[in-house]
PDB file of C-alpha atoms in Angstrom:
ATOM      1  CA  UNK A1326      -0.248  76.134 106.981  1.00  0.00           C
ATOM      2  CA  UNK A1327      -0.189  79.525 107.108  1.00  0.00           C
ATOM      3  CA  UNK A1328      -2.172  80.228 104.161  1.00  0.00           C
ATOM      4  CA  UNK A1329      -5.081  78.538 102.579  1.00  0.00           C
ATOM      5  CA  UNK A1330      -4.275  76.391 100.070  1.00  0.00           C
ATOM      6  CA  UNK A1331      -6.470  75.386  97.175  1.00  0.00           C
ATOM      7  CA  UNK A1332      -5.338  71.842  94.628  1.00  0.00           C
ATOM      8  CA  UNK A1333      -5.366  71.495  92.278  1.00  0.00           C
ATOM      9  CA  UNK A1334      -4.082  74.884  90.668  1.00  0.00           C
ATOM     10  CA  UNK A1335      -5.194  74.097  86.878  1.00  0.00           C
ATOM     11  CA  UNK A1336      -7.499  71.523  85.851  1.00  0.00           C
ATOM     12  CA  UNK A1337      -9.224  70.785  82.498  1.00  0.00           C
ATOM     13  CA  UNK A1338     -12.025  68.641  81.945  1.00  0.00           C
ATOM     14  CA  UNK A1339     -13.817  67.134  79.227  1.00  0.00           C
ATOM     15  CA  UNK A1340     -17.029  68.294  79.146  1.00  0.00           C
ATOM     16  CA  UNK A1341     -19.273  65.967  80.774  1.00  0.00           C
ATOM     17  CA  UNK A1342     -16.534  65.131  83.172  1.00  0.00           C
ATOM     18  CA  UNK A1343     -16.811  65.270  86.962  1.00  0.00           C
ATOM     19  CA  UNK A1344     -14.617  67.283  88.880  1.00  0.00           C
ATOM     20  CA  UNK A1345     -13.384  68.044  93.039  1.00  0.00           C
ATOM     21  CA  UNK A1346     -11.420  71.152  93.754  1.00  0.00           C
ATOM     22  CA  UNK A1347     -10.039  70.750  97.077  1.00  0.00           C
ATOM     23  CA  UNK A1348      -9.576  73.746  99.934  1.00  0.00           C
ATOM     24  CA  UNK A1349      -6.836  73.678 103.192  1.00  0.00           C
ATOM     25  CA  UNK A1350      -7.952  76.811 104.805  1.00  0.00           C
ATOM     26  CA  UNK A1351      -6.189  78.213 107.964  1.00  0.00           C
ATOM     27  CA  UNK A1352      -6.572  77.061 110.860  1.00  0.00           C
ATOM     28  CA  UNK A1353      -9.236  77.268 113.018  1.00  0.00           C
ATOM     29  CA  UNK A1354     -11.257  79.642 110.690  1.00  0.00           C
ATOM     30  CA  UNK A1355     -14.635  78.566 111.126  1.00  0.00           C
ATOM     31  CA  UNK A1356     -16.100  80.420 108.108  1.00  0.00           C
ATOM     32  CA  UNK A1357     -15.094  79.450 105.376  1.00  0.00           C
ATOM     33  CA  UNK A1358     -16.224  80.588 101.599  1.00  0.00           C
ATOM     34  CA  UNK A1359     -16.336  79.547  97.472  1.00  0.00           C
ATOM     35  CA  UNK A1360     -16.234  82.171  94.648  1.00  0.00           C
ATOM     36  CA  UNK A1361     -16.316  81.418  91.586  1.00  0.00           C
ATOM     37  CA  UNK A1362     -14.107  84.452  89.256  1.00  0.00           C
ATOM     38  CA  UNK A1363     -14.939  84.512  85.569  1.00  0.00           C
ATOM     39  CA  UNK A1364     -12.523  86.222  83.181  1.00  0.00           C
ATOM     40  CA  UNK A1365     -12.574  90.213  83.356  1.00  0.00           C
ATOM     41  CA  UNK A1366     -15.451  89.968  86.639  1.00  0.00           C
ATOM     42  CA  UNK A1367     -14.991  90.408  90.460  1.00  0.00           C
ATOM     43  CA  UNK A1368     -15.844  86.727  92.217  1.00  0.00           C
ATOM     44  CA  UNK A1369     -19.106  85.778  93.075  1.00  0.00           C
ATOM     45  CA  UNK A1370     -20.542  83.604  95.565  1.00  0.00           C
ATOM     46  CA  UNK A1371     -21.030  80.413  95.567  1.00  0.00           C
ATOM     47  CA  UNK A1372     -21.680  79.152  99.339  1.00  0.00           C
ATOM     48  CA  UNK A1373     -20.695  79.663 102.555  1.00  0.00           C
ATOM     49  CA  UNK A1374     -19.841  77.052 105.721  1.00  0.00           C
ATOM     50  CA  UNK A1375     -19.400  77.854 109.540  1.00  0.00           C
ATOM     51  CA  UNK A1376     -17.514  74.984 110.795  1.00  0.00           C
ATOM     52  CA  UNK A1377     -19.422  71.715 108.969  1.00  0.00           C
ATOM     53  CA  UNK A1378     -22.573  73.320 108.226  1.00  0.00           C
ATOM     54  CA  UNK A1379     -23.829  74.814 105.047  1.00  0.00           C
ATOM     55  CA  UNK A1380     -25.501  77.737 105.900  1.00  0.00           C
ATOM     56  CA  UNK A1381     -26.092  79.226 102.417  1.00  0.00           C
ATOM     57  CA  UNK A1382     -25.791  77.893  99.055  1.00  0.00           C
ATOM     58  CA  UNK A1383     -27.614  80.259  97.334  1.00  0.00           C
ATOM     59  CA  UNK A1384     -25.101  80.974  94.999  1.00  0.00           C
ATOM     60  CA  UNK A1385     -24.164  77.851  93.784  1.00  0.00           C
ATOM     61  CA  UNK A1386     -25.538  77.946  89.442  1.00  0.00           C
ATOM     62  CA  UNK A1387     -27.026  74.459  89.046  1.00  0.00           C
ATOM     63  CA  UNK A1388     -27.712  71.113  90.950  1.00  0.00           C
ATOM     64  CA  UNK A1389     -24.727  69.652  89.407  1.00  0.00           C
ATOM     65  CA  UNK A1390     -22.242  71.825  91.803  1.00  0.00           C
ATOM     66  CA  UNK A1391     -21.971  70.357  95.095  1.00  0.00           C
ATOM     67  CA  UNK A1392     -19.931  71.452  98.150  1.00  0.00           C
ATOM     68  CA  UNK A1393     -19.005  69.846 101.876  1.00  0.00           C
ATOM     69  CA  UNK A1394     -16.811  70.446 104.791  1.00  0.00           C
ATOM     70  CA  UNK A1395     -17.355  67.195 106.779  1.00  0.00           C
ATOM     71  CA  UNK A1396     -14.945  67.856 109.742  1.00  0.00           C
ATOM     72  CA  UNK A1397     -15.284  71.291 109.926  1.00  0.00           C
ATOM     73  CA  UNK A1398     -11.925  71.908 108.469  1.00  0.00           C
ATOM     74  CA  UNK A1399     -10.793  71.191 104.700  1.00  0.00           C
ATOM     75  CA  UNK A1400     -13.479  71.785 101.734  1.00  0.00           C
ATOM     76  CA  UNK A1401     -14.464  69.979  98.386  1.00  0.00           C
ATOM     77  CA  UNK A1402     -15.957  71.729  95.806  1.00  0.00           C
ATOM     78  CA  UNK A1403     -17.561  68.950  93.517  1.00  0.00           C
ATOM     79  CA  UNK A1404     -18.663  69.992  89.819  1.00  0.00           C
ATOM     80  CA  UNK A1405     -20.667  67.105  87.937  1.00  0.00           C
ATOM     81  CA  UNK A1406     -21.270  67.036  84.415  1.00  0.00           C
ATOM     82  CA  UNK A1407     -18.733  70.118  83.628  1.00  0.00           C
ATOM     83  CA  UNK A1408     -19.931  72.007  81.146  1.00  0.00           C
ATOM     84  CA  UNK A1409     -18.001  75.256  79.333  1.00  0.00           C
ATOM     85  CA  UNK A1410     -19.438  77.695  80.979  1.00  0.00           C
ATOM     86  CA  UNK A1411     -18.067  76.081  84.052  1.00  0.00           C
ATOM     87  CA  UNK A1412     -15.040  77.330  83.189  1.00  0.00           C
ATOM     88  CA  UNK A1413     -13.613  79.905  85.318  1.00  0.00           C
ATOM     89  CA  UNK A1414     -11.341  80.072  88.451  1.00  0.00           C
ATOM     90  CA  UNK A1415     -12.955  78.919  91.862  1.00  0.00           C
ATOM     91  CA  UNK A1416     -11.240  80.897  95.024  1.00  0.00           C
ATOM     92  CA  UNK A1417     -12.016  79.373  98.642  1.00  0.00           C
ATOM     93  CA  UNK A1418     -11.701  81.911 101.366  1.00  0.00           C
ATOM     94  CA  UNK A1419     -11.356  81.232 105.243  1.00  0.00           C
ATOM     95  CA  UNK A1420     -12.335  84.351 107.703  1.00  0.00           C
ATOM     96  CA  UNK A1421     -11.707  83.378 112.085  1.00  0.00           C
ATOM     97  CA  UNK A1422     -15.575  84.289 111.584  1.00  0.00           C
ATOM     98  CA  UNK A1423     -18.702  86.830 110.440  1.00  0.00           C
ATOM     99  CA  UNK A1424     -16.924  90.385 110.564  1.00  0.00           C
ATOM    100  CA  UNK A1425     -13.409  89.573 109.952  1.00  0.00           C
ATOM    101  CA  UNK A1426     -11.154  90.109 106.423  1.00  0.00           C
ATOM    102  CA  UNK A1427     -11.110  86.840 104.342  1.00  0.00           C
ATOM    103  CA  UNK A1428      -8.025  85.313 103.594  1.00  0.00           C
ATOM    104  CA  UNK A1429      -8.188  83.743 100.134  1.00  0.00           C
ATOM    105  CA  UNK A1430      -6.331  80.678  98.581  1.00  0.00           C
ATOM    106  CA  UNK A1431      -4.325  81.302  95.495  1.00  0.00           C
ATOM    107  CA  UNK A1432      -7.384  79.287  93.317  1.00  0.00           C
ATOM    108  CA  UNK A1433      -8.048  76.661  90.643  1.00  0.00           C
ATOM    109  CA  UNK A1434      -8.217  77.416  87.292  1.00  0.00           C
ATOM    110  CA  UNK A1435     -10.739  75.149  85.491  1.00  0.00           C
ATOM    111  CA  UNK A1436     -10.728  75.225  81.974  1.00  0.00           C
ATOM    112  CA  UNK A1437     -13.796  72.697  80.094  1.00  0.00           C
ATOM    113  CA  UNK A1438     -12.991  71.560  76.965  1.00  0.00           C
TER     114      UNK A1438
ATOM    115  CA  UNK B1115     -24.600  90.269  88.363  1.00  0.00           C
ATOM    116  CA  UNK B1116     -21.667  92.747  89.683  1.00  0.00           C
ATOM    117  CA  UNK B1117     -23.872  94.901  92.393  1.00  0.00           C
ATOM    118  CA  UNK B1118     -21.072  97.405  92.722  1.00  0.00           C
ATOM    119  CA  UNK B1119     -20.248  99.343  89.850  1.00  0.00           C
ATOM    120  CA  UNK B1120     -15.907 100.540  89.590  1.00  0.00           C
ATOM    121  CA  UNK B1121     -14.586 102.900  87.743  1.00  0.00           C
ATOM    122  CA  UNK B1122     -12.702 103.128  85.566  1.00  0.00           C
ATOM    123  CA  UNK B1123     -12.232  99.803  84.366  1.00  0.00           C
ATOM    124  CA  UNK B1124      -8.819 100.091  83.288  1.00  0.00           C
ATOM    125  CA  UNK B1125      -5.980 102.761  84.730  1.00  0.00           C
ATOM    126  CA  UNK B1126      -2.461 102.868  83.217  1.00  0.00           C
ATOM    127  CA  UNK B1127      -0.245 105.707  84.575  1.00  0.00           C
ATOM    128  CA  UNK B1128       3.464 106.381  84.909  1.00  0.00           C
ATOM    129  CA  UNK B1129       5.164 105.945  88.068  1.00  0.00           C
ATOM    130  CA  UNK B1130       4.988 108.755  90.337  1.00  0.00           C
ATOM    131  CA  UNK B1131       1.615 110.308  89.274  1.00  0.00           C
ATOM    132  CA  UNK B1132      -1.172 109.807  91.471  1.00  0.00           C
ATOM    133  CA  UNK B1133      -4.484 107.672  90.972  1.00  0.00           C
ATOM    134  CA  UNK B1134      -8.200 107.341  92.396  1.00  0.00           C
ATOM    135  CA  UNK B1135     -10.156 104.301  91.499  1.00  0.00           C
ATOM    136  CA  UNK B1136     -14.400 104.952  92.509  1.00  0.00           C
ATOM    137  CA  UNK B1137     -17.076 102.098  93.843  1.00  0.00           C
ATOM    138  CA  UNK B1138     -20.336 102.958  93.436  1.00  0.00           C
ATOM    139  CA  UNK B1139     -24.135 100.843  94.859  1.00  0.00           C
ATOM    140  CA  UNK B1140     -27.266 101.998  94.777  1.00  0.00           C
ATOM    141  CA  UNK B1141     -27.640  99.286  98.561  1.00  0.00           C
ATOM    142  CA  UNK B1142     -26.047 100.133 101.706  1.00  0.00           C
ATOM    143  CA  UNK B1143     -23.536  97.406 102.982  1.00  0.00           C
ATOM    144  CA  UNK B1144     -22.373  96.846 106.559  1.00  0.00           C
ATOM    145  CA  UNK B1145     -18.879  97.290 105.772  1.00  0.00           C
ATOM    146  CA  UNK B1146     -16.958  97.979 102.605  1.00  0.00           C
ATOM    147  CA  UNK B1147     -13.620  96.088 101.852  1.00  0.00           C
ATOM    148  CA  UNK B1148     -10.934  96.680  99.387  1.00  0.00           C
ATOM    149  CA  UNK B1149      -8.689  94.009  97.375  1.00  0.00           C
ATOM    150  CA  UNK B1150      -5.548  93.935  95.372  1.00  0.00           C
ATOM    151  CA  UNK B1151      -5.804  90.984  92.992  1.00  0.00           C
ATOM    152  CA  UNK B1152      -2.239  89.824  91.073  1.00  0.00           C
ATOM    153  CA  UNK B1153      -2.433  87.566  88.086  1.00  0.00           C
ATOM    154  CA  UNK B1154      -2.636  83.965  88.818  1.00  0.00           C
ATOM    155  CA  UNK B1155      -3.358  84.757  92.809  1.00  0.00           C
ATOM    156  CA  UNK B1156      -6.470  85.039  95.137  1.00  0.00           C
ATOM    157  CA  UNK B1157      -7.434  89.177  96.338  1.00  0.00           C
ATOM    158  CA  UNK B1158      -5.769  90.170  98.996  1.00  0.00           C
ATOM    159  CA  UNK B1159      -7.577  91.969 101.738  1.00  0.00           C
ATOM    160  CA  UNK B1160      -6.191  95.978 101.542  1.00  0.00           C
ATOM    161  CA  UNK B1161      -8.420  97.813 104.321  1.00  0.00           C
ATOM    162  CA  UNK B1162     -12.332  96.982 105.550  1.00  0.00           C
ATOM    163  CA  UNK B1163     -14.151 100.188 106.449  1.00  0.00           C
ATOM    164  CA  UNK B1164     -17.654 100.453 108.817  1.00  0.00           C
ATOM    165  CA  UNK B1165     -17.972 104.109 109.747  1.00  0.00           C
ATOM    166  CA  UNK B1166     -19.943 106.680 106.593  1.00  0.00           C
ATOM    167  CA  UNK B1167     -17.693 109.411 106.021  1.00  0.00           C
ATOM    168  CA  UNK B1168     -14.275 107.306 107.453  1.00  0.00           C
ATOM    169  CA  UNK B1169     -10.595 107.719 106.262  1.00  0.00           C
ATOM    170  CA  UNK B1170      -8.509 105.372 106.465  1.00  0.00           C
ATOM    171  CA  UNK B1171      -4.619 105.619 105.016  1.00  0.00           C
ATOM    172  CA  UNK B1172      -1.922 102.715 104.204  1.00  0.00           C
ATOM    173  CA  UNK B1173       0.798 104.273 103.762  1.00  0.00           C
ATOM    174  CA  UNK B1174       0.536 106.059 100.029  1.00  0.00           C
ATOM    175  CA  UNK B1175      -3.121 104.380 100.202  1.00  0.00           C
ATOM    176  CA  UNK B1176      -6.068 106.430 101.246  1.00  0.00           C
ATOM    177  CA  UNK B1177      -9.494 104.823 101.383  1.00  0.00           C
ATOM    178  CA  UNK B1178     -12.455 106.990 102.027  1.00  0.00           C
ATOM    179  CA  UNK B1179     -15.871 105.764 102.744  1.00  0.00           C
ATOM    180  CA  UNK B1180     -19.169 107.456 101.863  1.00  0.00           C
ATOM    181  CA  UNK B1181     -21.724 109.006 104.186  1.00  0.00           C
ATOM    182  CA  UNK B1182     -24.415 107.283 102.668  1.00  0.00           C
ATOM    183  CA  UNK B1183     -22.105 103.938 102.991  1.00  0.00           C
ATOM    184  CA  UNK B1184     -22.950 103.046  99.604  1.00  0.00           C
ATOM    185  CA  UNK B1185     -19.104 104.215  97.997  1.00  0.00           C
ATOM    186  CA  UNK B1186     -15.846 104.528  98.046  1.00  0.00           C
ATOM    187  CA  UNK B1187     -12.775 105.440  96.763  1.00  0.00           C
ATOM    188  CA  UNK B1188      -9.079 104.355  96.913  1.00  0.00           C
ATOM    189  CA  UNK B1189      -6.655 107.126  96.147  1.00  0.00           C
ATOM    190  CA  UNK B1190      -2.855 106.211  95.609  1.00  0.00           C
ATOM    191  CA  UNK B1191      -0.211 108.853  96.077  1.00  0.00           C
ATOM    192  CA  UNK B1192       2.775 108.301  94.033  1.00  0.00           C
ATOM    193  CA  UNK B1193       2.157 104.930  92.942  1.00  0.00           C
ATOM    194  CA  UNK B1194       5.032 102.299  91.860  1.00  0.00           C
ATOM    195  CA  UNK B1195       5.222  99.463  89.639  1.00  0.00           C
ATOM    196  CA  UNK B1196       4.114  97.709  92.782  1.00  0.00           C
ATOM    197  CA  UNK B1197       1.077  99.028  92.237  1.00  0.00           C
ATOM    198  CA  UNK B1198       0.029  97.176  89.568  1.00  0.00           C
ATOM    199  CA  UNK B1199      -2.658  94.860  89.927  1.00  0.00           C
ATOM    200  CA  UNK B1200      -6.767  94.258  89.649  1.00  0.00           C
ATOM    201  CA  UNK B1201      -8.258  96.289  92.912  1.00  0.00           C
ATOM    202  CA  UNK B1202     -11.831  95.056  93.882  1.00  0.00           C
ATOM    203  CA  UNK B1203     -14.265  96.668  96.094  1.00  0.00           C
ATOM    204  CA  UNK B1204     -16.501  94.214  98.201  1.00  0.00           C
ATOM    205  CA  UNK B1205     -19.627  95.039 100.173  1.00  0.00           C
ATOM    206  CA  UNK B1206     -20.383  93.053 103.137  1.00  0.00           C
ATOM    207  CA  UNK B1207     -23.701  92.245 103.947  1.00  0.00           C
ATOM    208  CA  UNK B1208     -23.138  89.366 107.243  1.00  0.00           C
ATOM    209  CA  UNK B1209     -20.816  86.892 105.938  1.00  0.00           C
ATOM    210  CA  UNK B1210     -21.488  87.870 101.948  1.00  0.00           C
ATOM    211  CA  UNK B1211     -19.247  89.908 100.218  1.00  0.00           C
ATOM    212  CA  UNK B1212     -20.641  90.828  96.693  1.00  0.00           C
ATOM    213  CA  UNK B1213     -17.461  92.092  94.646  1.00  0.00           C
ATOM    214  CA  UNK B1214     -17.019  94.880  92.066  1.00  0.00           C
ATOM    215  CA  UNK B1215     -15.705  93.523  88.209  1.00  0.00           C
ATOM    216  CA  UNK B1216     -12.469  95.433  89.506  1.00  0.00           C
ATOM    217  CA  UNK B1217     -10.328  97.942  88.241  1.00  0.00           C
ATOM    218  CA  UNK B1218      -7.006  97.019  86.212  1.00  0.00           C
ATOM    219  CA  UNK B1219      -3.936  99.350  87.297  1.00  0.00           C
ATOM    220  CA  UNK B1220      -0.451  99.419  85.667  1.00  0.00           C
ATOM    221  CA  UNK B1221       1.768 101.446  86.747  1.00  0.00           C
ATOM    222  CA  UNK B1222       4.699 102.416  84.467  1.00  0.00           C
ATOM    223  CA  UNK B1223       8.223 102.275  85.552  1.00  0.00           C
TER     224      UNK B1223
END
């Protein structure tokens, strides 16, 4: 597509539910980034893939958050456990690589109830 | 942890007038980018900038760059209901960009 595409757009859990938030990016970005975007902040970083490696996820918050790009090309974002303070929106962004704009998908709200 | 501090936080002026949202760090990033976030959508890349001390203008959008490359401003000329929206500074540092908590602009028809 011409865009990247993040599904599902909303999602609420119960707490102590597991979760996957799915990412399309463009193609043939190799990079390819979470945020995570609480209410009234800027996004933060969560972790960062060239092509199917993981090459930093320093910024993911616990264990229970889990993230993979097995083909190089679409991304799950896996949340275990939810808790509320999980709740925020999660943005995936795709760059052609290191030095370029991102391009970011329109996001998934997840609200943990 | 927001690493780059914007000001002000919120910015509600009447169409026509003219506005100038600040980004401030005490660390000096590769590159500086700037966002326009809409309700309910991802940021949307505005401008990147590399050079201290560089200009750069979109149209009724100036973006200036410090010497020091640690801030930055965004100045809009006439702004329109258009406008409106959350802008976000990002510094780069490699493939990170570490965002600003934004600044909310309406602009008033």
């Amino acid at each position: 597509g011409a865009g990247v595409s993040q599904s599902p757009r909303y999602k609420v859990a119960k707490r102590g539910q597991d979760v996957a938030l799915r990412c399309d990016p463009i193609s043939g970005h190799v990079s390819l980034f979470w945020y995570q975007q609480a209410l009234g902040q800027g996004p933060e970083f969560l972790t960062y893939f060239q092509n199917e490696a993981q090459l930093d996820k320093s910024g993911l918050p616990s264990d229970r958050f889990f993230a993979e790009r097995p083909e190089g090309s679409v991304s799950t974002l896996k949340i275990q456990r939810t808790q509320q303070e999980d709740s925020a929106v999660y943005l995936c962004a795709s760059s052609p690589g290191t030095g370029y704009g991102y391009t970011f998908g329109s996001g998934t709200r997840l609200t943990v109830v | 942890t927001q690493l780059l501090e914007q000001s002000p936080q919120f910015l509600s002026i009447q169409e026509g007038e003219n506005l100038t949202v600040y980004c401030n760090s005490s660390s000096v990033f590769s590159s500086l980018q700037w966002y326009r976030q809409e309700p309910g959508e991802g940021p949307v890349l505005l401008v990147t900038v590399v050079t201290g001390g560089e200009v750069k203008k979109l149209k009724r959008l100036t973006f200036q760059f410090g010497d020091a490359r640690k801030d930055s401003s965004l100045h809009i000329t006439a702004a329109q209901p258009g406008d409106t929206g959350l802008y976000l500074c990002a510094g780069a540092d490699d493939y990170k960009l570490s965002f600003g908590a934004g600044t909310t602009v309406t602009v008033r028809a």
